[in-house]
């Protein structure tokens, strides 16, 4: 190869170095959100610190971290709210940080959340960069930061931690690092019930890789696809070193099998432990969730809730907004399918959507339950990546301002349950 040809294919910078602009942009958006929240809360005589660390689910997590499991609240209507509904990884990290640093359990949860949100942003960039390039990765991170309920990313909640583990597990799948993918999926399964989505993604990708490898062995003259030295279209997934989406079917079979074995251990282990502790058997965790009136009904309860908004004119506008929001989510998912996102991402996103929209949980929590579905943002990030920089900057800055104001209004009002 000549010197000219060598210069034509420059080596890519390390992943984390490429992610620096996206992480700086993410930090700026979150800082704006926290600043607006602080000002809004002070004007209303409330503490932004309390809203972020000691309200709603944050209190349940810190109680688990401090006192362990076994606490429950019996409501007048007979419902039983048990802290066994909350998965243990976040409380474990809160307890660890409390032991290592002079922080309260609540402040430890806040630090874990802030750190995890940066890790999540880096993971989202890694996935988008691998599939579409660094420019799309940059806008994918910013779009995740400016979600209307993005303030939750800075709360002592488990959404940021789960998204970080899920994103890096999916990236490991795309890169063919099956053991890492399995370990991260197991940790995601210890974080939230939706960890099942990460497990399903790992298993789907592994099975497909086995099938492709078997087909390649039986196809005379077949060779794995390779990445072209040039770039790729911003909305077309790149070919990895071993196959579409970088799923590496050529990795040793034992690594794929081990990744599949490890992936469900976190979620399955906790669910089985809860069943043993409650004496209700393998499905005891479902009884715990039922005490919170959480269950999977295929979307019936949510549909009834939306239909109930049309009983009067003001609430009918909210009903129309909910319908439009669900339609947008479905439309984005269809685009992801049509643009042939890797199967691991499609399965992961599909399970997250199904569990969020088809569960009978408190309906106000659904926006934050959808936050981990970041692959839905990739088509929008591709669209922004094609725009001229001033236009893309104006759009993201406007969204950041709206998200900051809405987040402050939301936490000072009903807030996330």
mmCIF file of C-alpha atoms in Angstrom:
data_model
loop_
_atom_site.group_PDB
_atom_site.id
_atom_site.type_symbol
_atom_site.label_atom_id
_atom_site.label_comp_id
_atom_site.label_asym_id
_atom_site.label_seq_id
_atom_site.Cartn_x
_atom_site.Cartn_y
_atom_site.Cartn_z
ATOM 1 C CA UNK A 1 0.000 0.000 0.000
ATOM 2 C CA UNK A 2 1.372 3.426 -0.901
ATOM 3 C CA UNK A 3 1.777 6.330 1.507
ATOM 4 C CA UNK A 4 -1.158 8.057 -0.176
ATOM 5 C CA UNK A 5 -3.391 5.033 0.346
ATOM 6 C CA UNK A 6 -2.266 4.746 3.963
ATOM 7 C CA UNK A 7 -3.230 8.371 4.643
ATOM 8 C CA UNK A 8 -6.619 7.802 2.989
ATOM 9 C CA UNK A 9 -7.721 5.425 5.760
ATOM 10 C CA UNK A 10 -6.837 7.193 9.029
ATOM 11 C CA UNK A 11 -7.009 5.234 12.271
ATOM 12 C CA UNK A 12 -10.029 6.044 14.375
ATOM 13 C CA UNK A 13 -9.524 7.668 17.748
ATOM 14 C CA UNK A 14 -10.313 5.518 20.819
ATOM 15 C CA UNK A 15 -13.989 5.211 21.617
ATOM 16 C CA UNK A 16 -14.003 7.282 24.784
ATOM 17 C CA UNK A 17 -12.041 10.056 23.077
ATOM 18 C CA UNK A 18 -14.614 10.155 20.294
ATOM 19 C CA UNK A 19 -17.328 10.305 22.940
ATOM 20 C CA UNK A 20 -15.912 13.398 24.698
ATOM 21 C CA UNK A 21 -17.950 16.004 22.718
ATOM 22 C CA UNK A 22 -21.149 14.044 23.334
ATOM 23 C CA UNK A 23 -20.415 13.687 27.051
ATOM 24 C CA UNK A 24 -19.646 17.397 27.366
ATOM 25 C CA UNK A 25 -22.891 18.227 25.593
ATOM 26 C CA UNK A 26 -24.758 15.822 27.850
ATOM 27 C CA UNK A 27 -23.233 17.352 30.983
ATOM 28 C CA UNK A 28 -24.208 20.838 29.785
ATOM 29 C CA UNK A 29 -27.827 19.802 29.219
ATOM 30 C CA UNK A 30 -28.074 18.142 32.628
ATOM 31 C CA UNK A 31 -26.410 21.136 34.319
ATOM 32 C CA UNK A 32 -29.000 23.414 32.714
ATOM 33 C CA UNK A 33 -31.791 21.175 33.953
ATOM 34 C CA UNK A 34 -30.436 21.155 37.504
ATOM 35 C CA UNK A 35 -29.931 24.939 37.490
ATOM 36 C CA UNK A 36 -33.505 25.582 36.367
ATOM 37 C CA UNK A 37 -34.785 23.086 38.932
ATOM 38 C CA UNK A 38 -32.833 24.813 41.707
ATOM 39 C CA UNK A 39 -34.207 28.234 40.772
ATOM 40 C CA UNK A 40 -37.778 27.011 40.324
ATOM 41 C CA UNK A 41 -37.726 25.086 43.615
ATOM 42 C CA UNK A 42 -36.269 28.035 45.537
ATOM 43 C CA UNK A 43 -39.013 30.292 44.182
ATOM 44 C CA UNK A 44 -41.608 27.837 45.508
ATOM 45 C CA UNK A 45 -39.912 27.378 48.861
ATOM 46 C CA UNK A 46 -38.863 23.790 48.120
ATOM 47 C CA UNK A 47 -35.520 22.044 48.186
ATOM 48 C CA UNK A 48 -34.225 20.803 44.847
ATOM 49 C CA UNK A 49 -31.891 18.488 46.746
ATOM 50 C CA UNK A 50 -34.848 16.846 48.492
ATOM 51 C CA UNK A 51 -36.749 16.474 45.231
ATOM 52 C CA UNK A 52 -33.775 14.711 43.657
ATOM 53 C CA UNK A 53 -32.748 12.474 46.556
ATOM 54 C CA UNK A 54 -35.545 11.991 49.065
ATOM 55 C CA UNK A 55 -38.906 11.751 47.318
ATOM 56 C CA UNK A 56 -40.958 8.937 45.819
ATOM 57 C CA UNK A 57 -38.940 5.822 44.898
ATOM 58 C CA UNK A 58 -35.695 7.364 46.149
ATOM 59 C CA UNK A 59 -36.939 6.862 49.710
ATOM 60 C CA UNK A 60 -37.616 3.183 49.074
ATOM 61 C CA UNK A 61 -34.155 2.621 47.649
ATOM 62 C CA UNK A 62 -32.394 4.381 50.519
ATOM 63 C CA UNK A 63 -34.441 2.412 53.067
ATOM 64 C CA UNK A 64 -33.318 -0.837 51.434
ATOM 65 C CA UNK A 65 -29.712 0.406 51.451
ATOM 66 C CA UNK A 66 -29.865 1.353 55.134
ATOM 67 C CA UNK A 67 -32.096 -1.322 56.649
ATOM 68 C CA UNK A 68 -32.343 -4.088 54.093
ATOM 69 C CA UNK A 69 -35.481 -5.810 52.849
ATOM 70 C CA UNK A 70 -38.588 -6.529 54.874
ATOM 71 C CA UNK A 71 -40.270 -3.119 55.113
ATOM 72 C CA UNK A 72 -43.835 -2.776 53.864
ATOM 73 C CA UNK A 73 -46.754 -0.377 54.065
ATOM 74 C CA UNK A 74 -50.335 -1.627 54.368
ATOM 75 C CA UNK A 75 -52.821 0.796 52.853
ATOM 76 C CA UNK A 76 -56.455 1.235 53.991
ATOM 77 C CA UNK A 77 -57.725 -0.404 50.787
ATOM 78 C CA UNK A 78 -55.790 -3.587 51.546
ATOM 79 C CA UNK A 79 -52.868 -3.031 49.177
ATOM 80 C CA UNK A 80 -49.453 -3.980 50.527
ATOM 81 C CA UNK A 81 -46.463 -1.960 49.321
ATOM 82 C CA UNK A 82 -43.353 -4.043 49.997
ATOM 83 C CA UNK A 83 -39.795 -2.901 49.366
ATOM 84 C CA UNK A 84 -39.163 -6.322 47.813
ATOM 85 C CA UNK A 85 -40.529 -4.750 44.623
ATOM 86 C CA UNK A 86 -37.281 -2.766 44.295
ATOM 87 C CA UNK A 87 -34.351 -4.590 42.741
ATOM 88 C CA UNK A 88 -31.122 -4.543 44.767
ATOM 89 C CA UNK A 89 -28.235 -3.229 42.663
ATOM 90 C CA UNK A 90 -28.846 0.483 43.275
ATOM 91 C CA UNK A 91 -29.259 0.013 47.072
ATOM 92 C CA UNK A 92 -26.105 -2.128 47.118
ATOM 93 C CA UNK A 93 -24.162 0.657 45.405
ATOM 94 C CA UNK A 94 -25.653 3.244 47.766
ATOM 95 C CA UNK A 95 -24.555 1.159 50.744
ATOM 96 C CA UNK A 96 -21.064 0.689 49.298
ATOM 97 C CA UNK A 97 -20.565 4.383 48.576
ATOM 98 C CA UNK A 98 -21.940 5.304 52.011
ATOM 99 C CA UNK A 99 -19.352 3.014 53.568
ATOM 100 C CA UNK A 100 -16.500 4.437 51.505
ATOM 101 C CA UNK A 101 -17.334 8.154 51.600
ATOM 102 C CA UNK A 102 -18.884 10.605 54.082
ATOM 103 C CA UNK A 103 -22.211 10.586 52.265
ATOM 104 C CA UNK A 104 -25.723 9.857 53.425
ATOM 105 C CA UNK A 105 -27.516 7.002 51.704
ATOM 106 C CA UNK A 106 -29.629 9.527 49.787
ATOM 107 C CA UNK A 107 -26.590 11.492 48.633
ATOM 108 C CA UNK A 108 -24.844 8.255 47.707
ATOM 109 C CA UNK A 109 -27.821 7.428 45.500
ATOM 110 C CA UNK A 110 -27.560 10.845 43.875
ATOM 111 C CA UNK A 111 -23.853 10.363 43.138
ATOM 112 C CA UNK A 112 -24.498 6.883 41.735
ATOM 113 C CA UNK A 113 -27.234 8.277 39.507
ATOM 114 C CA UNK A 114 -25.089 11.128 38.194
ATOM 115 C CA UNK A 115 -22.188 8.776 37.486
ATOM 116 C CA UNK A 116 -24.469 6.210 35.886
ATOM 117 C CA UNK A 117 -26.082 8.853 33.680
ATOM 118 C CA UNK A 118 -22.670 9.712 32.208
ATOM 119 C CA UNK A 119 -21.959 6.006 31.735
ATOM 120 C CA UNK A 120 -25.333 5.652 30.028
ATOM 121 C CA UNK A 121 -24.579 8.586 27.731
ATOM 122 C CA UNK A 122 -21.245 6.991 26.828
ATOM 123 C CA UNK A 123 -22.961 3.667 26.153
ATOM 124 C CA UNK A 124 -25.581 5.269 23.933
ATOM 125 C CA UNK A 125 -22.816 7.026 22.018
ATOM 126 C CA UNK A 126 -20.915 3.743 21.657
ATOM 127 C CA UNK A 127 -23.923 1.962 20.145
ATOM 128 C CA UNK A 128 -24.854 4.809 17.799
ATOM 129 C CA UNK A 129 -21.237 5.435 16.789
ATOM 130 C CA UNK A 130 -20.704 1.777 15.917
ATOM 131 C CA UNK A 131 -23.832 1.669 13.778
ATOM 132 C CA UNK A 132 -23.959 5.131 12.212
ATOM 133 C CA UNK A 133 -20.815 7.075 13.086
ATOM 134 C CA UNK A 134 -19.762 9.631 15.739
ATOM 135 C CA UNK A 135 -21.950 12.499 14.525
ATOM 136 C CA UNK A 136 -25.083 10.421 14.955
ATOM 137 C CA UNK A 137 -23.721 9.208 18.293
ATOM 138 C CA UNK A 138 -23.360 12.821 19.422
ATOM 139 C CA UNK A 139 -26.980 13.655 18.640
ATOM 140 C CA UNK A 140 -28.277 10.379 20.074
ATOM 141 C CA UNK A 141 -26.768 11.335 23.425
ATOM 142 C CA UNK A 142 -28.164 14.863 23.297
ATOM 143 C CA UNK A 143 -31.631 13.607 22.381
ATOM 144 C CA UNK A 144 -31.581 11.242 25.346
ATOM 145 C CA UNK A 145 -30.520 14.160 27.556
ATOM 146 C CA UNK A 146 -33.382 16.414 26.393
ATOM 147 C CA UNK A 147 -36.194 13.924 26.875
ATOM 148 C CA UNK A 148 -39.121 15.670 28.624
ATOM 149 C CA UNK A 149 -38.561 13.536 31.739
ATOM 150 C CA UNK A 150 -34.779 13.681 31.426
ATOM 151 C CA UNK A 151 -34.525 15.152 34.933
ATOM 152 C CA UNK A 152 -35.015 11.588 36.212
ATOM 153 C CA UNK A 153 -31.516 10.869 34.901
ATOM 154 C CA UNK A 154 -30.235 13.087 37.730
ATOM 155 C CA UNK A 155 -32.438 11.637 40.470
ATOM 156 C CA UNK A 156 -31.569 8.883 42.934
ATOM 157 C CA UNK A 157 -33.577 6.485 40.786
ATOM 158 C CA UNK A 158 -32.456 3.355 38.941
ATOM 159 C CA UNK A 159 -33.252 4.444 35.364
ATOM 160 C CA UNK A 160 -29.783 5.863 34.643
ATOM 161 C CA UNK A 161 -28.031 2.838 36.125
ATOM 162 C CA UNK A 162 -30.196 0.459 34.146
ATOM 163 C CA UNK A 163 -29.760 2.377 30.883
ATOM 164 C CA UNK A 164 -25.984 2.391 31.338
ATOM 165 C CA UNK A 165 -25.862 -1.381 31.847
ATOM 166 C CA UNK A 166 -28.292 -2.016 28.991
ATOM 167 C CA UNK A 167 -26.474 0.241 26.516
ATOM 168 C CA UNK A 168 -23.059 -1.248 27.249
ATOM 169 C CA UNK A 169 -24.458 -4.775 27.125
ATOM 170 C CA UNK A 170 -25.924 -4.060 23.694
ATOM 171 C CA UNK A 171 -22.625 -2.545 22.579
ATOM 172 C CA UNK A 172 -20.819 -5.669 23.783
ATOM 173 C CA UNK A 173 -23.232 -7.775 21.726
ATOM 174 C CA UNK A 174 -22.560 -5.677 18.632
ATOM 175 C CA UNK A 175 -18.814 -5.985 19.239
ATOM 176 C CA UNK A 176 -18.999 -9.741 19.768
ATOM 177 C CA UNK A 177 -17.909 -9.541 23.426
ATOM 178 C CA UNK A 178 -20.351 -12.141 24.629
ATOM 179 C CA UNK A 179 -19.089 -12.702 28.158
ATOM 180 C CA UNK A 180 -19.146 -8.959 28.847
ATOM 181 C CA UNK A 181 -22.631 -8.757 27.339
ATOM 182 C CA UNK A 182 -23.827 -11.546 29.610
ATOM 183 C CA UNK A 183 -22.309 -10.041 32.758
ATOM 184 C CA UNK A 184 -23.786 -6.603 32.014
ATOM 185 C CA UNK A 185 -27.170 -8.163 31.235
ATOM 186 C CA UNK A 186 -27.059 -9.980 34.577
ATOM 187 C CA UNK A 187 -26.328 -6.696 36.369
ATOM 188 C CA UNK A 188 -29.166 -4.993 34.459
ATOM 189 C CA UNK A 189 -31.402 -7.814 35.673
ATOM 190 C CA UNK A 190 -30.468 -6.892 39.243
ATOM 191 C CA UNK A 191 -31.467 -3.266 38.618
ATOM 192 C CA UNK A 192 -35.009 -3.259 37.234
ATOM 193 C CA UNK A 193 -37.656 -5.794 36.143
ATOM 194 C CA UNK A 194 -37.161 -4.612 32.555
ATOM 195 C CA UNK A 195 -33.770 -6.284 32.715
ATOM 196 C CA UNK A 196 -35.605 -9.077 30.893
ATOM 197 C CA UNK A 197 -35.296 -6.899 27.769
ATOM 198 C CA UNK A 198 -31.496 -7.027 27.914
ATOM 199 C CA UNK A 199 -31.538 -10.775 28.498
ATOM 200 C CA UNK A 200 -33.829 -11.233 25.482
ATOM 201 C CA UNK A 201 -31.493 -9.099 23.350
ATOM 202 C CA UNK A 202 -28.412 -11.131 24.292
ATOM 203 C CA UNK A 203 -30.170 -14.433 23.690
ATOM 204 C CA UNK A 204 -31.601 -13.299 20.352
ATOM 205 C CA UNK A 205 -28.242 -12.084 19.068
ATOM 206 C CA UNK A 206 -26.469 -15.243 20.257
ATOM 207 C CA UNK A 207 -28.995 -17.563 18.633
ATOM 208 C CA UNK A 208 -28.808 -15.624 15.359
ATOM 209 C CA UNK A 209 -25.022 -15.796 15.447
ATOM 210 C CA UNK A 210 -25.144 -19.574 15.898
ATOM 211 C CA UNK A 211 -27.549 -19.882 12.973
ATOM 212 C CA UNK A 212 -25.408 -17.642 10.747
ATOM 213 C CA UNK A 213 -22.269 -19.541 11.646
ATOM 214 C CA UNK A 214 -23.938 -22.827 10.856
ATOM 215 C CA UNK A 215 -25.140 -21.452 7.518
ATOM 216 C CA UNK A 216 -21.676 -20.074 6.704
ATOM 217 C CA UNK A 217 -20.028 -23.427 7.392
ATOM 218 C CA UNK A 218 -22.433 -25.164 5.029
ATOM 219 C CA UNK A 219 -22.174 -22.542 2.261
ATOM 220 C CA UNK A 220 -19.200 -23.274 -0.053
ATOM 221 C CA UNK A 221 -16.969 -20.245 -0.581
ATOM 222 C CA UNK A 222 -18.909 -18.082 1.895
ATOM 223 C CA UNK A 223 -16.948 -15.414 3.740
ATOM 224 C CA UNK A 224 -18.029 -13.054 6.546
ATOM 225 C CA UNK A 225 -18.823 -9.508 5.535
ATOM 226 C CA UNK A 226 -16.165 -6.940 6.248
ATOM 227 C CA UNK A 227 -16.267 -3.251 6.876
ATOM 228 C CA UNK A 228 -15.425 -1.103 3.895
ATOM 229 C CA UNK A 229 -12.544 1.295 4.475
ATOM 230 C CA UNK A 230 -14.702 4.289 3.706
ATOM 231 C CA UNK A 231 -17.611 5.746 5.647
ATOM 232 C CA UNK A 232 -21.245 4.743 5.584
ATOM 233 C CA UNK A 233 -24.526 6.533 5.197
ATOM 234 C CA UNK A 234 -25.614 8.208 8.453
ATOM 235 C CA UNK A 235 -28.866 6.216 8.629
ATOM 236 C CA UNK A 236 -27.535 2.858 7.423
ATOM 237 C CA UNK A 237 -26.038 0.468 9.995
ATOM 238 C CA UNK A 238 -22.384 -0.274 9.291
ATOM 239 C CA UNK A 239 -21.072 -3.777 8.786
ATOM 240 C CA UNK A 240 -19.005 -4.942 11.714
ATOM 241 C CA UNK A 241 -15.849 -6.939 11.462
ATOM 242 C CA UNK A 242 -17.761 -10.211 11.356
ATOM 243 C CA UNK A 243 -21.337 -9.517 10.342
ATOM 244 C CA UNK A 244 -24.183 -6.996 10.123
ATOM 245 C CA UNK A 245 -24.261 -4.774 13.156
ATOM 246 C CA UNK A 246 -20.960 -6.142 14.447
ATOM 247 C CA UNK A 247 -22.539 -9.211 16.057
ATOM 248 C CA UNK A 248 -19.417 -11.291 15.460
ATOM 249 C CA UNK A 249 -20.785 -14.789 14.721
ATOM 250 C CA UNK A 250 -17.177 -15.960 14.434
ATOM 251 C CA UNK A 251 -16.540 -15.626 18.208
ATOM 252 C CA UNK A 252 -15.834 -18.949 19.953
ATOM 253 C CA UNK A 253 -19.029 -20.870 20.594
ATOM 254 C CA UNK A 254 -18.231 -21.315 24.264
ATOM 255 C CA UNK A 255 -18.099 -17.535 24.763
ATOM 256 C CA UNK A 256 -21.530 -17.100 23.225
ATOM 257 C CA UNK A 257 -22.896 -19.959 25.301
ATOM 258 C CA UNK A 258 -21.374 -18.508 28.469
ATOM 259 C CA UNK A 259 -22.838 -15.085 27.688
ATOM 260 C CA UNK A 260 -26.264 -16.670 27.260
ATOM 261 C CA UNK A 261 -25.857 -18.527 30.548
ATOM 262 C CA UNK A 262 -24.783 -15.443 32.495
ATOM 263 C CA UNK A 263 -27.375 -13.019 31.104
ATOM 264 C CA UNK A 264 -30.478 -14.190 33.052
ATOM 265 C CA UNK A 265 -28.740 -14.896 36.356
ATOM 266 C CA UNK A 266 -29.362 -11.468 37.892
ATOM 267 C CA UNK A 267 -33.097 -11.200 37.264
ATOM 268 C CA UNK A 268 -33.778 -14.888 37.831
ATOM 269 C CA UNK A 269 -31.718 -14.944 41.009
ATOM 270 C CA UNK A 270 -33.540 -12.009 42.587
ATOM 271 C CA UNK A 271 -37.006 -13.189 41.564
ATOM 272 C CA UNK A 272 -36.346 -16.663 42.950
ATOM 273 C CA UNK A 273 -34.926 -15.171 46.154
ATOM 274 C CA UNK A 274 -38.062 -13.063 46.634
ATOM 275 C CA UNK A 275 -40.224 -16.132 46.081
ATOM 276 C CA UNK A 276 -38.220 -18.033 48.693
ATOM 277 C CA UNK A 277 -38.347 -15.150 51.185
ATOM 278 C CA UNK A 278 -42.103 -14.679 50.839
ATOM 279 C CA UNK A 279 -42.800 -18.408 50.806
ATOM 280 C CA UNK A 280 -44.853 -17.993 47.637
ATOM 281 C CA UNK A 281 -42.589 -20.019 45.372
ATOM 282 C CA UNK A 282 -40.987 -19.048 42.044
ATOM 283 C CA UNK A 283 -43.766 -16.594 41.193
ATOM 284 C CA UNK A 284 -43.757 -14.829 44.551
ATOM 285 C CA UNK A 285 -42.359 -11.661 43.001
ATOM 286 C CA UNK A 286 -45.546 -11.305 40.969
ATOM 287 C CA UNK A 287 -47.516 -11.264 44.222
ATOM 288 C CA UNK A 288 -45.258 -8.493 45.516
ATOM 289 C CA UNK A 289 -45.910 -6.462 42.380
ATOM 290 C CA UNK A 290 -49.630 -7.150 42.645
ATOM 291 C CA UNK A 291 -49.547 -5.473 46.054
ATOM 292 C CA UNK A 292 -48.488 -2.317 44.193
ATOM 293 C CA UNK A 293 -51.235 -2.966 41.611
ATOM 294 C CA UNK A 294 -48.573 -3.667 39.005
ATOM 295 C CA UNK A 295 -49.186 -6.355 36.433
ATOM 296 C CA UNK A 296 -49.197 -7.157 32.731
ATOM 297 C CA UNK A 297 -52.632 -6.916 31.125
ATOM 298 C CA UNK A 298 -51.700 -6.335 27.491
ATOM 299 C CA UNK A 299 -52.458 -2.618 27.722
ATOM 300 C CA UNK A 300 -56.114 -2.937 28.775
ATOM 301 C CA UNK A 301 -55.793 -0.738 31.870
ATOM 302 C CA UNK A 302 -53.804 1.879 29.960
ATOM 303 C CA UNK A 303 -56.395 1.922 27.179
ATOM 304 C CA UNK A 304 -59.155 2.440 29.763
ATOM 305 C CA UNK A 305 -57.144 5.245 31.338
ATOM 306 C CA UNK A 306 -56.745 6.988 27.985
ATOM 307 C CA UNK A 307 -60.419 6.510 27.143
ATOM 308 C CA UNK A 308 -61.336 8.044 30.503
ATOM 309 C CA UNK A 309 -59.606 11.286 29.495
ATOM 310 C CA UNK A 310 -62.379 11.963 26.958
ATOM 311 C CA UNK A 311 -65.090 12.523 29.563
ATOM 312 C CA UNK A 312 -64.577 16.297 29.505
ATOM 313 C CA UNK A 313 -63.037 18.837 27.189
ATOM 314 C CA UNK A 314 -59.858 19.807 29.117
ATOM 315 C CA UNK A 315 -58.929 16.205 29.867
ATOM 316 C CA UNK A 316 -59.714 15.207 26.258
ATOM 317 C CA UNK A 317 -56.678 17.217 25.189
ATOM 318 C CA UNK A 318 -54.560 15.063 27.506
ATOM 319 C CA UNK A 319 -56.137 11.977 25.963
ATOM 320 C CA UNK A 320 -55.234 13.161 22.484
ATOM 321 C CA UNK A 321 -51.693 13.845 23.668
ATOM 322 C CA UNK A 322 -51.378 10.321 25.055
ATOM 323 C CA UNK A 323 -52.621 8.806 21.801
ATOM 324 C CA UNK A 324 -50.200 10.950 19.814
ATOM 325 C CA UNK A 325 -47.354 9.939 22.122
ATOM 326 C CA UNK A 326 -48.045 6.220 21.736
ATOM 327 C CA UNK A 327 -48.407 6.637 17.976
ATOM 328 C CA UNK A 328 -45.025 8.411 17.861
ATOM 329 C CA UNK A 329 -43.365 5.571 19.752
ATOM 330 C CA UNK A 330 -44.837 2.964 17.420
ATOM 331 C CA UNK A 331 -43.866 5.026 14.360
ATOM 332 C CA UNK A 332 -40.272 5.339 15.572
ATOM 333 C CA UNK A 333 -40.112 1.615 16.230
ATOM 334 C CA UNK A 334 -41.395 0.881 12.727
ATOM 335 C CA UNK A 335 -38.670 3.141 11.329
ATOM 336 C CA UNK A 336 -36.070 1.246 13.361
ATOM 337 C CA UNK A 337 -37.345 -2.007 11.862
ATOM 338 C CA UNK A 338 -37.423 -0.624 8.317
ATOM 339 C CA UNK A 339 -33.883 0.717 8.659
ATOM 340 C CA UNK A 340 -32.762 -2.709 9.804
ATOM 341 C CA UNK A 341 -31.381 -1.986 13.214
ATOM 342 C CA UNK A 342 -29.560 -5.054 14.560
ATOM 343 C CA UNK A 343 -31.964 -7.670 15.973
ATOM 344 C CA UNK A 344 -30.564 -7.225 19.483
ATOM 345 C CA UNK A 345 -31.635 -3.564 19.515
ATOM 346 C CA UNK A 346 -35.052 -4.301 18.011
ATOM 347 C CA UNK A 347 -35.789 -7.028 20.543
ATOM 348 C CA UNK A 348 -34.561 -4.915 23.446
ATOM 349 C CA UNK A 349 -36.638 -1.905 22.406
ATOM 350 C CA UNK A 350 -39.698 -4.020 21.685
ATOM 351 C CA UNK A 351 -39.642 -5.603 25.140
ATOM 352 C CA UNK A 352 -39.113 -2.228 26.855
ATOM 353 C CA UNK A 353 -42.082 -0.783 24.948
ATOM 354 C CA UNK A 354 -44.282 -3.785 25.682
ATOM 355 C CA UNK A 355 -43.531 -3.798 29.408
ATOM 356 C CA UNK A 356 -44.037 -0.036 29.706
ATOM 357 C CA UNK A 357 -47.206 0.324 27.632
ATOM 358 C CA UNK A 358 -48.899 -2.980 28.427
ATOM 359 C CA UNK A 359 -48.449 -2.961 32.201
ATOM 360 C CA UNK A 360 -51.188 -1.918 34.608
ATOM 361 C CA UNK A 361 -48.815 0.170 36.710
ATOM 362 C CA UNK A 362 -49.395 3.781 37.704
ATOM 363 C CA UNK A 363 -49.822 5.626 34.425
ATOM 364 C CA UNK A 364 -47.850 8.695 35.434
ATOM 365 C CA UNK A 365 -44.717 6.547 35.612
ATOM 366 C CA UNK A 366 -44.854 5.385 31.990
ATOM 367 C CA UNK A 367 -42.750 8.239 30.533
ATOM 368 C CA UNK A 368 -39.806 7.393 32.783
ATOM 369 C CA UNK A 369 -40.290 3.660 32.206
ATOM 370 C CA UNK A 370 -39.774 4.365 28.505
ATOM 371 C CA UNK A 371 -36.539 6.264 29.071
ATOM 372 C CA UNK A 372 -34.270 3.211 28.582
ATOM 373 C CA UNK A 373 -35.678 2.692 25.053
ATOM 374 C CA UNK A 374 -32.891 4.826 23.581
ATOM 375 C CA UNK A 375 -32.670 2.964 20.227
ATOM 376 C CA UNK A 376 -35.913 4.742 19.303
ATOM 377 C CA UNK A 377 -33.896 7.965 19.218
ATOM 378 C CA UNK A 378 -31.442 6.726 16.595
ATOM 379 C CA UNK A 379 -33.599 7.616 13.546
ATOM 380 C CA UNK A 380 -34.032 11.134 14.935
ATOM 381 C CA UNK A 381 -30.309 11.372 15.648
ATOM 382 C CA UNK A 382 -29.569 10.334 12.061
ATOM 383 C CA UNK A 383 -31.897 13.068 10.825
ATOM 384 C CA UNK A 384 -30.161 15.708 12.966
ATOM 385 C CA UNK A 385 -26.759 14.459 11.847
ATOM 386 C CA UNK A 386 -27.700 15.264 8.252
ATOM 387 C CA UNK A 387 -28.710 18.832 9.062
ATOM 388 C CA UNK A 388 -26.396 21.822 8.904
ATOM 389 C CA UNK A 389 -24.669 22.464 12.258
ATOM 390 C CA UNK A 390 -26.516 25.747 13.007
ATOM 391 C CA UNK A 391 -29.895 24.085 12.450
ATOM 392 C CA UNK A 392 -29.017 21.025 14.528
ATOM 393 C CA UNK A 393 -27.635 23.237 17.312
ATOM 394 C CA UNK A 394 -30.759 25.401 17.355
ATOM 395 C CA UNK A 395 -33.047 22.355 17.567
ATOM 396 C CA UNK A 396 -31.129 20.693 20.392
ATOM 397 C CA UNK A 397 -30.742 23.950 22.340
ATOM 398 C CA UNK A 398 -34.480 24.579 22.085
ATOM 399 C CA UNK A 399 -35.283 21.063 23.248
ATOM 400 C CA UNK A 400 -32.828 21.415 26.136
ATOM 401 C CA UNK A 401 -34.574 24.576 27.315
ATOM 402 C CA UNK A 402 -38.018 23.002 27.104
ATOM 403 C CA UNK A 403 -36.839 19.888 28.937
ATOM 404 C CA UNK A 404 -35.237 21.954 31.703
ATOM 405 C CA UNK A 405 -38.405 23.968 32.307
ATOM 406 C CA UNK A 406 -40.668 20.935 32.112
ATOM 407 C CA UNK A 407 -38.453 18.944 34.475
ATOM 408 C CA UNK A 408 -38.541 21.710 37.080
ATOM 409 C CA UNK A 409 -42.310 22.075 36.715
ATOM 410 C CA UNK A 410 -42.832 18.311 36.910
ATOM 411 C CA UNK A 411 -40.727 17.690 40.038
ATOM 412 C CA UNK A 412 -42.308 20.624 41.817
ATOM 413 C CA UNK A 413 -45.721 19.207 40.960
ATOM 414 C CA UNK A 414 -46.843 15.618 40.711
ATOM 415 C CA UNK A 415 -43.348 14.304 39.942
ATOM 416 C CA UNK A 416 -42.424 10.727 39.106
ATOM 417 C CA UNK A 417 -44.061 8.092 41.300
#
